Short mmCIF file of C-alpha atoms and ligand atoms in Angstrom, two decimals:
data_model
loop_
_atom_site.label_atom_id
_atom_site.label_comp_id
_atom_site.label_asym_id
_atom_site.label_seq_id
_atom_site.Cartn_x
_atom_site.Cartn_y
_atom_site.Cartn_z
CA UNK A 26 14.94 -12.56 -6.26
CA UNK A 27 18.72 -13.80 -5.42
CA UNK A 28 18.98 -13.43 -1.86
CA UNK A 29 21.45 -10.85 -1.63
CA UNK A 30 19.40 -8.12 -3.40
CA UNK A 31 16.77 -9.09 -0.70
CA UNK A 32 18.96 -8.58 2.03
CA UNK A 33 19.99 -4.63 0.99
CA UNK A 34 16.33 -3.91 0.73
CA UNK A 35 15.48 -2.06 4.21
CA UNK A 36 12.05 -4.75 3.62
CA UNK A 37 11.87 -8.34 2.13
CA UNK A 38 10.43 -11.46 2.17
CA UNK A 39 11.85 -14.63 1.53
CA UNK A 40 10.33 -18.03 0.15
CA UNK A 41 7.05 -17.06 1.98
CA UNK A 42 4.26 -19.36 2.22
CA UNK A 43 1.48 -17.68 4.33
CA UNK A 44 -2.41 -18.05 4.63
CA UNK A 45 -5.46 -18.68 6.99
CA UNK A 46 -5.81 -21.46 8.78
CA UNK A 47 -6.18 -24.34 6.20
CA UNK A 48 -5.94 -22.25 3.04
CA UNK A 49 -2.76 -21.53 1.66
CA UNK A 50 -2.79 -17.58 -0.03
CA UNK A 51 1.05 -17.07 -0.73
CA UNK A 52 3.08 -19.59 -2.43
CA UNK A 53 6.55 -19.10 -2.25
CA UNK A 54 6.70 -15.42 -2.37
CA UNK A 55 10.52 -13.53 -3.08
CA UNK A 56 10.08 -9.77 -2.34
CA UNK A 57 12.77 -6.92 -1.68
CA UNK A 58 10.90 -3.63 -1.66
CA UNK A 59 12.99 -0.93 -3.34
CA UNK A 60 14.13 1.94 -0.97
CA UNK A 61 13.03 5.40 -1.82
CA UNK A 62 10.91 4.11 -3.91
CA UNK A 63 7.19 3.49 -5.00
CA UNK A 64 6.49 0.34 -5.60
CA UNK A 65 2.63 -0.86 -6.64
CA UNK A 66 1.33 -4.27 -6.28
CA UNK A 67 -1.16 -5.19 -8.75
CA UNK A 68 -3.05 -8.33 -9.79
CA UNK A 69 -6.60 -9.72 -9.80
CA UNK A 70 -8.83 -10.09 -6.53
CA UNK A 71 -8.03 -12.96 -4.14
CA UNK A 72 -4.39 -13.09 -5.64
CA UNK A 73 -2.47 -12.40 -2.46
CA UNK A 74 -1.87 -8.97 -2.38
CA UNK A 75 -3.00 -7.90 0.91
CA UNK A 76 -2.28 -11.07 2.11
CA UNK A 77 1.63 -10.17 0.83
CA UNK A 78 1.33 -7.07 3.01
CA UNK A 79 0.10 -8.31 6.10
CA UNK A 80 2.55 -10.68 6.21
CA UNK A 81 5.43 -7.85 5.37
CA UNK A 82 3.90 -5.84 8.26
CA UNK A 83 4.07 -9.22 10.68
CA UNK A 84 0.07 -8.77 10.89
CA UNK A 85 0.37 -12.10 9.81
CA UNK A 86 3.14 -15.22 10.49
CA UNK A 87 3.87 -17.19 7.56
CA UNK A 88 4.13 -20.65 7.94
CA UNK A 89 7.18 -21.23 6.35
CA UNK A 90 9.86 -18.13 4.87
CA UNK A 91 11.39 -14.85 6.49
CA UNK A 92 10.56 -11.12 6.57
CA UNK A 93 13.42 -9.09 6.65
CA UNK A 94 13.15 -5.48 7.89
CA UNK A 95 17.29 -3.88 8.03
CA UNK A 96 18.42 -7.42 7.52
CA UNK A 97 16.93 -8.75 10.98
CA UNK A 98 13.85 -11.11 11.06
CA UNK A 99 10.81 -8.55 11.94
CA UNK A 100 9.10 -11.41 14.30
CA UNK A 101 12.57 -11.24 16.76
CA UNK A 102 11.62 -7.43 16.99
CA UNK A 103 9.83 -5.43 19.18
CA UNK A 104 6.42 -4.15 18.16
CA UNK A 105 7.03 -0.49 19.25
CA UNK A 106 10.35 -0.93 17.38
CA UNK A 107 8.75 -2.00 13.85
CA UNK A 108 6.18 0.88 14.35
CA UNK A 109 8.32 3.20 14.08
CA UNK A 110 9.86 2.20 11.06
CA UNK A 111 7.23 0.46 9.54
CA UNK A 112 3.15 2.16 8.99
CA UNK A 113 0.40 0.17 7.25
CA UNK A 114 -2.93 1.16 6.51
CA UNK A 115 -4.89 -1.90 5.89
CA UNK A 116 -7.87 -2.46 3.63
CA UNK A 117 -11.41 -0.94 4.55
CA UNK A 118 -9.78 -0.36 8.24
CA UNK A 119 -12.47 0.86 11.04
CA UNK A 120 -12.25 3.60 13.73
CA UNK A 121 -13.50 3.25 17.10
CA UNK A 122 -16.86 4.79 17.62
CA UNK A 123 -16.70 8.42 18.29
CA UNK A 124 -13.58 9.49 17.54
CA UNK A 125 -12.78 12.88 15.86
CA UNK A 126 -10.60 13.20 12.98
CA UNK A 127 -7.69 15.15 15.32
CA UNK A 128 -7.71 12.06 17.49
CA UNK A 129 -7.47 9.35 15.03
CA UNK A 130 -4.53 11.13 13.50
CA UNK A 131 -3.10 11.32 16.97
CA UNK A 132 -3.25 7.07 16.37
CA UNK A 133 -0.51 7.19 14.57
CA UNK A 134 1.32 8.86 17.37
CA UNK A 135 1.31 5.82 19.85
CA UNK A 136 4.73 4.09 18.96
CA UNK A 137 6.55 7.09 19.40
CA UNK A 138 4.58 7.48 23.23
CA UNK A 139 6.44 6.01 25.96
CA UNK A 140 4.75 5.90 29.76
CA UNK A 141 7.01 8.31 30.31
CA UNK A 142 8.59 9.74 27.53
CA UNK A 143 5.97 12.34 25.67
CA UNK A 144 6.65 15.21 23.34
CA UNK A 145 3.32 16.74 23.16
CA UNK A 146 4.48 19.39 20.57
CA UNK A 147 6.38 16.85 18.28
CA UNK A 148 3.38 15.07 18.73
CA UNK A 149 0.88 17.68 17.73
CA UNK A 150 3.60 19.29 15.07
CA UNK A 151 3.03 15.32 13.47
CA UNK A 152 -0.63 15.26 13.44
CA UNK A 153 -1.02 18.91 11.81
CA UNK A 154 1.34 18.13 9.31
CA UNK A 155 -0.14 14.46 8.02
CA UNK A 156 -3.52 16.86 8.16
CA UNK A 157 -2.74 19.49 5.81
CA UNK A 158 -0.76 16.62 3.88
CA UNK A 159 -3.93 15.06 3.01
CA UNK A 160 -6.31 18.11 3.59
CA UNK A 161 -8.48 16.69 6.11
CA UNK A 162 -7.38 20.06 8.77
CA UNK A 163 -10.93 21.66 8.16
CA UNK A 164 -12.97 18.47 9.21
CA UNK A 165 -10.16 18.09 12.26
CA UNK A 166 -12.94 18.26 14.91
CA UNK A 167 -15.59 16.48 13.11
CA UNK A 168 -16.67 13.15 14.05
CA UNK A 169 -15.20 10.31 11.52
CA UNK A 170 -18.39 8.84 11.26
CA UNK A 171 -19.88 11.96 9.80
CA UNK A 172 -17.42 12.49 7.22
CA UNK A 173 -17.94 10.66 3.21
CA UNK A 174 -15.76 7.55 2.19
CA UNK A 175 -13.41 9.65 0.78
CA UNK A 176 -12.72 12.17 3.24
CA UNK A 177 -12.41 9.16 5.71
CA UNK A 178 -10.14 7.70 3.89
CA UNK A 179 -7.83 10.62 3.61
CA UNK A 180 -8.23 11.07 7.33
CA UNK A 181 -6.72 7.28 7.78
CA UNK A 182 -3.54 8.21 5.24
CA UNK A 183 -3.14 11.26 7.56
CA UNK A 184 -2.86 8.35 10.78
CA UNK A 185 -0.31 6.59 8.99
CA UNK A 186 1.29 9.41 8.05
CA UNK A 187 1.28 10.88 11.41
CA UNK A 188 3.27 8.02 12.63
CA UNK A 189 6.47 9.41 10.44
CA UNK A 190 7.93 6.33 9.36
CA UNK A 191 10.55 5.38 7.11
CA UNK A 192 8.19 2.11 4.95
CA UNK A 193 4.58 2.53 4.36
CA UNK A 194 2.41 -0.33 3.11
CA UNK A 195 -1.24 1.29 1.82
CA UNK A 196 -3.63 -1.54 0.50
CA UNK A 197 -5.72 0.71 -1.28
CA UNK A 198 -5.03 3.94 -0.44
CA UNK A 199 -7.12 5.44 -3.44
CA UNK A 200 -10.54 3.51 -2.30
CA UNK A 201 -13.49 6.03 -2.85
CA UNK A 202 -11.50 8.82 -3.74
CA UNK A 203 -12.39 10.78 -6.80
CA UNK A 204 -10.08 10.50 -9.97
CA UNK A 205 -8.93 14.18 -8.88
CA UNK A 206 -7.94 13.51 -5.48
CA UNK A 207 -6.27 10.08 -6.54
CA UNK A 208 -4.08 11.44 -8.45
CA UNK A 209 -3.40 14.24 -5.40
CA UNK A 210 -2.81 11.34 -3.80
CA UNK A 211 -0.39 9.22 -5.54
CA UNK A 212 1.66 12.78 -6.42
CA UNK A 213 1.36 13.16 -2.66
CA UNK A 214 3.10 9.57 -1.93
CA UNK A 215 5.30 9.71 -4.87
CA UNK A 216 6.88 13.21 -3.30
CA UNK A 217 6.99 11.13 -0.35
CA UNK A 218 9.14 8.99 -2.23
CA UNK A 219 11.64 10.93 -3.92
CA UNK A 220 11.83 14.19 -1.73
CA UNK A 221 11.84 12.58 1.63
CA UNK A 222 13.70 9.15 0.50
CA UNK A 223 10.11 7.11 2.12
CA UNK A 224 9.91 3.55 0.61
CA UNK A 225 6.44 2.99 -0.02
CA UNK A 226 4.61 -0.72 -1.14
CA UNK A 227 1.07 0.32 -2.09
CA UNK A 228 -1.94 -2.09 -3.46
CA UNK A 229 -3.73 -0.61 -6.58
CA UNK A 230 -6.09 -1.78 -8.35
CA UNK A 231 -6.24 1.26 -11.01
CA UNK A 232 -3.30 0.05 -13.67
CA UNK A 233 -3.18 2.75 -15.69
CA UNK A 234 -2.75 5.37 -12.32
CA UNK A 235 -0.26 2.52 -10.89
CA UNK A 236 1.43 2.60 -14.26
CA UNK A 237 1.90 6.44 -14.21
CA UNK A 238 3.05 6.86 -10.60
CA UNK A 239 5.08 4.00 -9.60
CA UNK A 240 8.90 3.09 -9.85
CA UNK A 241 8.32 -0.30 -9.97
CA UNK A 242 5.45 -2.85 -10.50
CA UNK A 243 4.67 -6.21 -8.92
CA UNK A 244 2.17 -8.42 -10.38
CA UNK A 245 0.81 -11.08 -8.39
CA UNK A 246 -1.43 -13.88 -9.26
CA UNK A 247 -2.24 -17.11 -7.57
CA UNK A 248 -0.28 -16.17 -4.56
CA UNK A 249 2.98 -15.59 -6.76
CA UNK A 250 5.04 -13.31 -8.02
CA UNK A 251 4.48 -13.13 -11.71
CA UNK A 252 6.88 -10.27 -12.37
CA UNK A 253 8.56 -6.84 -11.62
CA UNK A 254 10.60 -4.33 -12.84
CA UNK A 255 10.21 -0.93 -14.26
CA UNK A 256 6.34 0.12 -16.04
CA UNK A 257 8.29 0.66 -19.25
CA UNK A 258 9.56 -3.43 -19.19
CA UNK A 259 6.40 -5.09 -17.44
CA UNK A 260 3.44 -3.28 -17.91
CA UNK A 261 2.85 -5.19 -21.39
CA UNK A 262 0.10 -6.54 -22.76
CA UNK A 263 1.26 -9.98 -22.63
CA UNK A 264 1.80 -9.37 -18.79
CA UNK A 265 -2.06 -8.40 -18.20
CA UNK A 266 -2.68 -11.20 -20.04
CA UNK A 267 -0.88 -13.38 -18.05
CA UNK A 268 -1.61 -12.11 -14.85
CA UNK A 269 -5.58 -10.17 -15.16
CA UNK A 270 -6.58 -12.36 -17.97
CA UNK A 271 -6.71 -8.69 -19.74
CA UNK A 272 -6.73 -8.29 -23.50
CA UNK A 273 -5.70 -4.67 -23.65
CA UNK A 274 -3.32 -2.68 -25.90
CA UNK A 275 -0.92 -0.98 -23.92
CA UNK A 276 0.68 2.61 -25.78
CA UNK A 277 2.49 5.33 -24.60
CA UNK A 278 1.50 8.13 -22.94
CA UNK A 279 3.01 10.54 -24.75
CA UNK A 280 3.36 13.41 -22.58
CA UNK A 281 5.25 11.14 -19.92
CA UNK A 282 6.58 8.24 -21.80
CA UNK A 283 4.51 5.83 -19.25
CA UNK A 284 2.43 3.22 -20.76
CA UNK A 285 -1.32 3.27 -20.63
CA UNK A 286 -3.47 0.17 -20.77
CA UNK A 287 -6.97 0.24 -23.18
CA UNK A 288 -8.68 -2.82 -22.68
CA UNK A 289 -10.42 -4.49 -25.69
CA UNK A 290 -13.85 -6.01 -25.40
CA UNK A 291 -14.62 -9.47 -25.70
CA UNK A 292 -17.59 -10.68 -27.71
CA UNK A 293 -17.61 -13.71 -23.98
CA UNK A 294 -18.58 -10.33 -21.94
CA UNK A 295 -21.88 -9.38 -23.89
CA UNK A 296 -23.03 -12.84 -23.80
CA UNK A 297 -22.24 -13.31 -20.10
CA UNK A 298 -23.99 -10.15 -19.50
CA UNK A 299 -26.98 -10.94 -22.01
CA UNK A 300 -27.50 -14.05 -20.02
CA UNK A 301 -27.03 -16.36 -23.08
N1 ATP B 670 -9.16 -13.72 7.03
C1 ATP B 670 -9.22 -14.62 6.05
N2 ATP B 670 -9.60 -15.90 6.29
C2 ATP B 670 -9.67 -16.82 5.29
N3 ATP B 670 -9.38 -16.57 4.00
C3 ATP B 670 -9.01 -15.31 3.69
C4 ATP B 670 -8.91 -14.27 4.68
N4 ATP B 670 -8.52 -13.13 4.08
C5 ATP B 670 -8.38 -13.42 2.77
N5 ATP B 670 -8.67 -14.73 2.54
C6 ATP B 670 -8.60 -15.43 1.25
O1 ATP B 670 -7.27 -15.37 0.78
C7 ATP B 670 -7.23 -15.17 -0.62
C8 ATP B 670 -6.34 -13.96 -0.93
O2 ATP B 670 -6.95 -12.82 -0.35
P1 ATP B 670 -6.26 -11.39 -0.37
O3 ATP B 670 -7.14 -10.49 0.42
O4 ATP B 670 -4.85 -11.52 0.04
O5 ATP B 670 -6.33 -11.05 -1.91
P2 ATP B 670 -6.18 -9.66 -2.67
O6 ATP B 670 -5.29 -9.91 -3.84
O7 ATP B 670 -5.75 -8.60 -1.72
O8 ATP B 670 -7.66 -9.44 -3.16
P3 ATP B 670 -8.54 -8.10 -3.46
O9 ATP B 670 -7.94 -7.46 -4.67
O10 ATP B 670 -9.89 -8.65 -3.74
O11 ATP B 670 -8.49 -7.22 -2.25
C9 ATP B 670 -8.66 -15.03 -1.08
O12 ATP B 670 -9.08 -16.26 -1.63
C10 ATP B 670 -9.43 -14.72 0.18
O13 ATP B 670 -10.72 -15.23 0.13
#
């Protein structure tokens, strides 16, 4: 990624080398996350990816390379600053005990809550909306705890997008939802998107549903960048070869033009399987 397109992006990463304490995840990572867009990050387990977005979101320092967010470092700004441009829900996140779905919504609220400075009705107006976004409104005074995966989950999308920001990072957003209300979903974000102008970086692990929604595609493996661009020019099969270890035939979807990945079997699986 020359540096120039990185520094246009409203969110980038430069030559980033991250991990945990002696092992190294991302090696030498070059990101500029297209505005207005979706972008999906695919690629196999352990390759990075929410590593990648922690370290976009500051969660995590890297040891060596630059996040970018408006062309300033994010570490030289304030945390109440990047909140309210930047939401991330991580992966398999956890509520405090005994909260109701109305006030882990309200969460997302906090950056925008000053000692002093309160709009209660922007406030509430923000909640309600990221409620009936995600239709979680009818289990709003139900106990998280008490609710299924799925409705949980929508119910931590509503938190994030309660907080009203400009660049949302979702590592798995579509965990334990069913197909239907994944694709709700991903309609839902890609709106997001192109109605409201949000840039969105989202983790996926479904290729075919990343393939049909997204503007652009990362793949990651090893801690790298493998490629990106457009689904039409990088969701190939020699891609998730190269980056899954995939043999699949990728066609067209021919309603939408978007390609669609059938994986082949390998005659390896049944004897792994069989124990041979
Ligand atoms: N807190 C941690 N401490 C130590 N190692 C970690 C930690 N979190 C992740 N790792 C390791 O870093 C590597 C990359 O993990 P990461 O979670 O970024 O991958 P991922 O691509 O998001 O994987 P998945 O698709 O399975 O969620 C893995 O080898 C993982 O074991």
């Amino acid at each position: 990624m020359p540096l120039a397109s990185a520094l246009h992006a409203r969110l980038s990463g430069e030559a980033l080398y991250a991990g945990y304490d002696t092992k190294r995840v991302l090696n030498g990572v070059d990101i500029a996350v297209a505005e207005g867009k979706l972008t999906a990050l695919l690629g196999p387990n352990g390759s990075g990816k929410s590593t990648l977005l922690k370290t976009l979101a500051r969660t995590l320092t890297p040891s060596t390379g630059q996040v970018y967010l408006d062309g300033k470092d994010i570490h030289r700004r304030k945390t109440r600053d990047v909140a309210k441009q930047l939401g991330i829900l991580p992966q398999g996140p956890v509520a405090p005990e005994g909260l109701s779905v109305r006030q882990l919504v309200a969460m997302g609220r906090f950056p925008h809550q000053g000692l002093w400075q309160k709009d209660a009705q922007q406030d509430a107006r923000a909640v309600n909306e990221a409620m009936a976004y995600t239709h979680v409104t009818e289990f709003a005074e139900r106990n998280v705890d008490a609710l299924s995966g799925g409705q949980r989950q929508r119910c931590w999308i509503a938190m994030v997008l309660a907080q009203q920001t400009d660049l949302l990072l979702l590592d798995e957003p579509t965990t334990f939802l069913d197909l239907k209300v994944q694709v709700d979903l991903l309609e839902l974000l890609s709106r997001l998107a192109h109605e409201k102008g949000r840039t969105l970086l989202l983790v996926l692990h479904d290729l075919n549903l990343a393939a049909a929604y997204a503007d652009h595609l990362v793949m990651m493996r090893d801690g790298q960048i493998v490629t990106s661009g457009a689904p039409s020019e990088v969701f190939t099969a020699a891609n998730l070869k190269r980056v899954f270890d995939l043999d699949a035939q990728v066609i067209q979807d021919p309603e939408t033009g978007r390609p669609v990945c059938v994986p082949r079997k390998r005659h390896q699986a049944l004897s792994f399987y069989s124990g041979t």
